[in-house]
PDB file of C-alpha atoms in Angstrom:
ATOM      1  CA  LYS A 142     -22.688 -69.019 -44.141  1.00 48.00           C
ATOM      2  CA  GLU A 143     -20.988 -72.378 -43.647  1.00 50.00           C
ATOM      3  CA  PHE A 144     -22.084 -73.499 -47.129  1.00 47.00           C
ATOM      4  CA  ARG A 145     -20.757 -70.248 -48.654  1.00 49.00           C
ATOM      5  CA  ASN A 146     -17.385 -70.787 -46.946  1.00 50.00           C
ATOM      6  CA  LEU A 147     -17.252 -74.360 -48.240  1.00 46.00           C
ATOM      7  CA  VAL A 148     -17.974 -73.423 -51.820  1.00 44.00           C
ATOM      8  CA  ALA A 149     -15.601 -70.453 -51.687  1.00 47.00           C
ATOM      9  CA  GLU A 150     -12.951 -73.099 -52.349  1.00 51.00           C
ATOM     10  CA  LYS A 151     -14.796 -74.023 -55.565  1.00 47.00           C
ATOM     11  CA  PRO A 152     -16.385 -70.759 -56.723  1.00 51.00           C
ATOM     12  CA  ARG A 153     -17.380 -72.093 -60.136  1.00 65.00           C
ATOM     13  CA  TYR A 154     -19.911 -74.362 -58.414  1.00 71.00           C
ATOM     14  CA  PHE A 155     -21.335 -71.626 -56.228  1.00 82.00           C
ATOM     15  CA  TYR A 156     -22.582 -69.234 -58.916  1.00 91.00           C
ATOM     16  CA  PRO A 157     -25.245 -71.532 -60.412  1.00 94.00           C
ATOM     17  CA  PHE A 158     -26.760 -72.030 -56.955  1.00 92.00           C
ATOM     18  CA  GLU A 159     -26.801 -68.268 -56.355  1.00 92.00           C
ATOM     19  CA  VAL A 160     -28.602 -67.709 -59.668  1.00 96.00           C
ATOM     20  CA  LEU A 161     -31.142 -70.434 -58.869  1.00 95.00           C
ATOM     21  CA  PHE A 162     -31.874 -69.072 -55.406  1.00 92.00           C
ATOM     22  CA  TRP A 163     -32.007 -65.341 -56.168  1.00 94.00           C
ATOM     23  CA  THR A 164     -33.947 -65.647 -59.445  1.00 95.00           C
ATOM     24  CA  GLY A 165     -36.123 -68.745 -58.963  1.00 93.00           C
ATOM     25  CA  MET A 166     -35.138 -70.008 -62.412  1.00 95.00           C
ATOM     26  CA  ARG A 167     -35.636 -73.603 -63.415  1.00 94.00           C
ATOM     27  CA  MET A 168     -32.380 -75.560 -63.715  1.00 94.00           C
ATOM     28  CA  GLY A 169     -32.582 -75.853 -67.491  1.00 95.00           C
ATOM     29  CA  GLU A 170     -33.211 -72.105 -67.858  1.00 96.00           C
ATOM     30  CA  MET A 171     -30.160 -71.290 -65.744  1.00 96.00           C
ATOM     31  CA  LEU A 172     -27.974 -73.815 -67.585  1.00 96.00           C
ATOM     32  CA  ALA A 173     -28.882 -72.209 -70.937  1.00 97.00           C
ATOM     33  CA  LEU A 174     -27.720 -68.727 -69.879  1.00 98.00           C
ATOM     34  CA  LYS A 175     -25.203 -66.967 -72.112  1.00 98.00           C
ATOM     35  CA  PRO A 176     -23.425 -63.618 -71.638  1.00 97.00           C
ATOM     36  CA  ASN A 177     -25.807 -61.902 -74.064  1.00 97.00           C
ATOM     37  CA  ASP A 178     -28.729 -62.784 -71.744  1.00 98.00           C
ATOM     38  CA  PHE A 179     -27.405 -60.350 -69.113  1.00 98.00           C
ATOM     39  CA  ASP A 180     -27.951 -56.613 -68.993  1.00 98.00           C
ATOM     40  CA  PHE A 181     -25.745 -55.401 -66.165  1.00 97.00           C
ATOM     41  CA  VAL A 182     -26.763 -51.760 -66.682  1.00 97.00           C
ATOM     42  CA  ASN A 183     -30.475 -52.450 -66.162  1.00 97.00           C
ATOM     43  CA  LEU A 184     -29.797 -55.403 -63.823  1.00 97.00           C
ATOM     44  CA  THR A 185     -31.776 -57.964 -65.790  1.00 97.00           C
ATOM     45  CA  ILE A 186     -31.456 -61.502 -67.094  1.00 98.00           C
ATOM     46  CA  LYS A 187     -33.367 -62.535 -70.205  1.00 98.00           C
ATOM     47  CA  VAL A 188     -34.794 -66.064 -69.991  1.00 97.00           C
ATOM     48  CA  ASP A 189     -35.734 -67.409 -73.407  1.00 97.00           C
ATOM     49  CA  GLU A 190     -34.071 -70.822 -73.651  1.00 97.00           C
ATOM     50  CA  THR A 191     -33.614 -73.995 -71.671  1.00 96.00           C
ATOM     51  CA  TYR A 192     -30.812 -76.567 -71.666  1.00 95.00           C
ATOM     52  CA  THR A 193     -30.997 -80.309 -71.440  1.00 92.00           C
ATOM     53  CA  LYS A 194     -28.808 -83.242 -72.319  1.00 89.00           C
ATOM     54  CA  PHE A 195     -30.529 -85.845 -74.509  1.00 89.00           C
ATOM     55  CA  LYS A 196     -28.832 -89.051 -75.647  1.00 91.00           C
ATOM     56  CA  GLY A 197     -25.455 -87.528 -74.783  1.00 88.00           C
ATOM     57  CA  LYS A 198     -26.026 -84.329 -76.760  1.00 92.00           C
ATOM     58  CA  ASP A 199     -26.500 -80.791 -75.475  1.00 92.00           C
ATOM     59  CA  LEU A 200     -29.860 -79.350 -76.505  1.00 94.00           C
ATOM     60  CA  ILE A 201     -31.000 -75.749 -76.215  1.00 95.00           C
ATOM     61  CA  THR A 202     -34.743 -75.400 -76.737  1.00 96.00           C
ATOM     62  CA  ALA A 203     -37.608 -73.038 -76.026  1.00 93.00           C
ATOM     63  CA  PRO A 204     -38.617 -72.862 -72.343  1.00 88.00           C
ATOM     64  CA  LYS A 205     -41.403 -74.849 -70.709  1.00 77.00           C
ATOM     65  CA  THR A 206     -44.250 -72.395 -71.466  1.00 85.00           C
ATOM     66  CA  LYS A 207     -44.822 -69.058 -73.207  1.00 89.00           C
ATOM     67  CA  SER A 208     -44.805 -67.315 -69.840  1.00 87.00           C
ATOM     68  CA  SER A 209     -41.422 -68.902 -69.089  1.00 91.00           C
ATOM     69  CA  VAL A 210     -39.953 -66.410 -71.569  1.00 95.00           C
ATOM     70  CA  ARG A 211     -39.325 -63.437 -69.333  1.00 95.00           C
ATOM     71  CA  THR A 212     -36.913 -60.822 -68.044  1.00 96.00           C
ATOM     72  CA  ILE A 213     -35.889 -61.146 -64.417  1.00 96.00           C
ATOM     73  CA  HIS A 214     -34.666 -58.120 -62.473  1.00 96.00           C
ATOM     74  CA  ILE A 215     -31.740 -59.029 -60.248  1.00 96.00           C
ATOM     75  CA  PRO A 216     -30.107 -57.455 -57.210  1.00 95.00           C
ATOM     76  CA  GLN A 217     -26.880 -55.506 -57.740  1.00 95.00           C
ATOM     77  CA  THR A 218     -24.957 -57.973 -55.567  1.00 93.00           C
ATOM     78  CA  LEU A 219     -25.835 -60.884 -57.874  1.00 94.00           C
ATOM     79  CA  ALA A 220     -24.987 -58.793 -60.944  1.00 96.00           C
ATOM     80  CA  ASP A 221     -21.579 -57.951 -59.471  1.00 93.00           C
ATOM     81  CA  GLU A 222     -20.823 -61.590 -58.672  1.00 91.00           C
ATOM     82  CA  LEU A 223     -21.905 -62.759 -62.131  1.00 94.00           C
ATOM     83  CA  GLN A 224     -19.813 -60.097 -63.857  1.00 94.00           C
ATOM     84  CA  GLU A 225     -16.812 -61.217 -61.822  1.00 90.00           C
ATOM     85  CA  TYR A 226     -17.525 -64.872 -62.613  1.00 91.00           C
ATOM     86  CA  MET A 227     -17.964 -64.300 -66.358  1.00 94.00           C
ATOM     87  CA  GLY A 228     -14.833 -62.146 -66.409  1.00 91.00           C
ATOM     88  CA  SER A 229     -12.886 -65.116 -65.052  1.00 88.00           C
ATOM     89  CA  ILE A 230     -13.884 -67.426 -67.930  1.00 89.00           C
ATOM     90  CA  TYR A 231     -11.137 -67.331 -70.538  1.00 90.00           C
ATOM     91  CA  GLY A 232     -12.358 -66.818 -74.115  1.00 94.00           C
ATOM     92  CA  LEU A 233     -16.040 -66.534 -73.197  1.00 94.00           C
ATOM     93  CA  GLU A 234     -18.084 -65.489 -76.237  1.00 95.00           C
ATOM     94  CA  ASP A 235     -21.573 -63.921 -76.207  1.00 94.00           C
ATOM     95  CA  ASP A 236     -23.215 -67.162 -77.374  1.00 93.00           C
ATOM     96  CA  ASP A 237     -21.316 -69.526 -75.022  1.00 96.00           C
ATOM     97  CA  ARG A 238     -23.153 -71.094 -72.106  1.00 96.00           C
ATOM     98  CA  ILE A 239     -21.698 -69.701 -68.888  1.00 95.00           C
ATOM     99  CA  PHE A 240     -22.410 -72.731 -66.683  1.00 94.00           C
ATOM    100  CA  LEU A 241     -20.847 -75.842 -68.173  1.00 90.00           C
ATOM    101  CA  ILE A 242     -22.297 -78.252 -65.671  1.00 88.00           C
ATOM    102  CA  THR A 243     -25.150 -80.705 -66.094  1.00 86.00           C
ATOM    103  CA  LYS A 244     -28.280 -81.151 -64.016  1.00 87.00           C
ATOM    104  CA  SER A 245     -26.776 -84.304 -62.498  1.00 88.00           C
ATOM    105  CA  GLY A 246     -23.605 -82.330 -61.737  1.00 87.00           C
ATOM    106  CA  LEU A 247     -25.663 -79.724 -59.882  1.00 90.00           C
ATOM    107  CA  HIS A 248     -27.396 -82.455 -57.882  1.00 89.00           C
ATOM    108  CA  ARG A 249     -24.037 -84.011 -57.024  1.00 90.00           C
ATOM    109  CA  GLU A 250     -22.575 -80.664 -55.887  1.00 87.00           C
ATOM    110  CA  ILE A 251     -25.525 -79.667 -53.710  1.00 88.00           C
ATOM    111  CA  ASP A 252     -25.585 -83.141 -52.116  1.00 88.00           C
ATOM    112  CA  LYS A 253     -21.853 -82.807 -51.355  1.00 85.00           C
ATOM    113  CA  GLY A 254     -22.326 -79.364 -49.812  1.00 80.00           C
ATOM    114  CA  VAL A 255     -25.302 -80.481 -47.734  1.00 82.00           C
ATOM    115  CA  ALA A 256     -23.362 -83.489 -46.425  1.00 85.00           C
ATOM    116  CA  GLU A 257     -20.192 -81.524 -45.625  1.00 81.00           C
ATOM    117  CA  CYS A 258     -22.105 -78.756 -43.832  1.00 79.00           C
ATOM    118  CA  SER A 259     -24.516 -81.060 -42.006  1.00 80.00           C
ATOM    119  CA  ILE A 260     -27.484 -78.924 -43.018  1.00 78.00           C
ATOM    120  CA  PRO A 261     -30.999 -80.156 -43.797  1.00 78.00           C
ATOM    121  CA  ASP A 262     -31.331 -81.938 -47.109  1.00 81.00           C
ATOM    122  CA  ILE A 263     -32.351 -79.740 -50.050  1.00 83.00           C
ATOM    123  CA  CYS A 264     -32.558 -80.624 -53.717  1.00 84.00           C
ATOM    124  CA  VAL A 265     -31.553 -78.257 -56.498  1.00 87.00           C
ATOM    125  CA  HIS A 266     -35.183 -77.573 -57.461  1.00 87.00           C
ATOM    126  CA  GLY A 267     -35.805 -76.730 -53.802  1.00 84.00           C
ATOM    127  CA  LEU A 268     -33.882 -73.491 -54.404  1.00 88.00           C
ATOM    128  CA  ARG A 269     -36.744 -72.389 -56.687  1.00 87.00           C
ATOM    129  CA  HIS A 270     -39.179 -73.030 -53.835  1.00 85.00           C
ATOM    130  CA  SER A 271     -36.861 -71.197 -51.440  1.00 85.00           C
ATOM    131  CA  CYS A 272     -36.806 -68.210 -53.776  1.00 87.00           C
ATOM    132  CA  ALA A 273     -40.620 -68.125 -53.936  1.00 85.00           C
ATOM    133  CA  SER A 274     -40.847 -68.369 -50.141  1.00 84.00           C
ATOM    134  CA  MET A 275     -38.261 -65.630 -49.645  1.00 86.00           C
ATOM    135  CA  LEU A 276     -40.053 -63.329 -52.125  1.00 86.00           C
ATOM    136  CA  GLN A 277     -43.345 -63.811 -50.276  1.00 83.00           C
ATOM    137  CA  SER A 278     -41.798 -63.491 -46.823  1.00 80.00           C
ATOM    138  CA  GLU A 279     -42.118 -60.381 -44.694  1.00 77.00           C
ATOM    139  CA  MET A 280     -38.550 -59.427 -45.625  1.00 76.00           C
ATOM    140  CA  VAL A 281     -39.416 -58.848 -49.294  1.00 83.00           C
ATOM    141  CA  ASN A 282     -43.221 -58.974 -49.298  1.00 83.00           C
ATOM    142  CA  ALA A 283     -43.559 -59.262 -53.079  1.00 84.00           C
ATOM    143  CA  PRO A 284     -47.138 -59.428 -54.387  1.00 84.00           C
ATOM    144  CA  GLU A 285     -48.204 -62.862 -55.638  1.00 83.00           C
ATOM    145  CA  ILE A 286     -48.518 -61.632 -59.233  1.00 83.00           C
ATOM    146  CA  VAL A 287     -44.895 -60.399 -59.132  1.00 86.00           C
ATOM    147  CA  VAL A 288     -43.637 -63.706 -57.699  1.00 85.00           C
ATOM    148  CA  SER A 289     -45.573 -65.564 -60.380  1.00 86.00           C
ATOM    149  CA  GLN A 290     -43.995 -63.499 -63.150  1.00 88.00           C
ATOM    150  CA  ILE A 291     -40.474 -63.806 -61.722  1.00 90.00           C
ATOM    151  CA  LEU A 292     -40.844 -67.595 -61.609  1.00 88.00           C
ATOM    152  CA  GLY A 293     -42.360 -67.732 -65.099  1.00 89.00           C
ATOM    153  CA  HIS A 294     -45.545 -69.502 -64.047  1.00 82.00           C
ATOM    154  CA  SER A 295     -48.104 -70.004 -66.785  1.00 74.00           C
ATOM    155  CA  LYS A 296     -51.074 -69.806 -64.398  1.00 71.00           C
ATOM    156  CA  ASN A 297     -51.720 -67.838 -61.263  1.00 63.00           C
ATOM    157  CA  LYS A 298     -53.710 -69.573 -58.577  1.00 59.00           C
ATOM    158  CA  THR A 299     -55.740 -66.564 -57.529  1.00 41.00           C
ATOM    159  CA  MET A 300     -58.063 -64.013 -59.087  1.00 29.00           C
ATOM    160  CA  THR A 301     -55.202 -61.545 -58.883  1.00 47.00           C
ATOM    161  CA  GLY A 302     -53.534 -63.335 -61.745  1.00 48.00           C
ATOM    162  CA  ARG A 303     -56.532 -62.803 -63.982  1.00 43.00           C
ATOM    163  CA  TYR A 304     -57.112 -59.141 -63.215  1.00 37.00           C
ATOM    164  CA  SER A 305     -53.718 -57.785 -62.168  1.00 50.00           C
ATOM    165  CA  HIS A 306     -50.467 -57.064 -63.917  1.00 57.00           C
ATOM    166  CA  ALA A 307     -46.919 -57.025 -62.625  1.00 69.00           C
ATOM    167  CA  TYR A 308     -45.490 -53.581 -63.297  1.00 66.00           C
ATOM    168  CA  GLU A 309     -41.817 -53.150 -64.098  1.00 81.00           C
ATOM    169  CA  LYS A 310     -41.370 -50.807 -61.111  1.00 80.00           C
ATOM    170  CA  ASP A 311     -42.595 -53.625 -58.812  1.00 78.00           C
ATOM    171  CA  LEU A 312     -40.165 -56.105 -60.374  1.00 84.00           C
ATOM    172  CA  ILE A 313     -37.294 -53.624 -59.940  1.00 88.00           C
ATOM    173  CA  ALA A 314     -38.367 -52.870 -56.345  1.00 85.00           C
ATOM    174  CA  VAL A 315     -38.284 -56.578 -55.461  1.00 86.00           C
ATOM    175  CA  ALA A 316     -34.719 -56.850 -56.828  1.00 90.00           C
ATOM    176  CA  GLY A 317     -33.807 -53.805 -54.727  1.00 89.00           C
ATOM    177  CA  ARG A 318     -35.246 -55.345 -51.551  1.00 86.00           C
ATOM    178  CA  ILE A 319     -33.375 -58.591 -52.249  1.00 88.00           C
ATOM    179  CA  ASN A 320     -30.186 -56.570 -52.670  1.00 89.00           C
ATOM    180  CA  GLU A 321     -30.726 -55.060 -49.209  1.00 88.00           C
ATOM    181  CA  LEU A 322     -30.923 -58.560 -47.704  1.00 83.00           C
TER     182      LEU A 322
END
């Protein structure tokens, strides 16, 4: 709550952290997001690119693995916040990146927030781990195969991954339970 109040003064820095936590995306995947990746009717985000800066140039490339290309179902609350955020960006086109911050900028902002709020240290990638933990917690209780698909893992660590499939209804149900939180 304290962190949310702090970043309320700088809302443009808060949205990337919300996306990372609630979706479990990798930083580069989140930084590559464009308005046409969002389906606010079906509450989904399409992940099919990743962003990096190389020798001072912005690069958009294919994601880490084939299974990194995925559609993530999101809670209504996140969809509402992202619609509001994108609506506040003047001249935003469908193919424009919505988060014009770098990985080092994200690290700098989270370090600032952690220091100002005197909360335990967390790195940006730690939000991906937090998402996985939250999904597997008693509050959400998402099956391992669903968590694996949401995170875009290429391999599942259990037999379930070999013989099970994540059904769309399960992915939607997880987003609904997150919304209730």
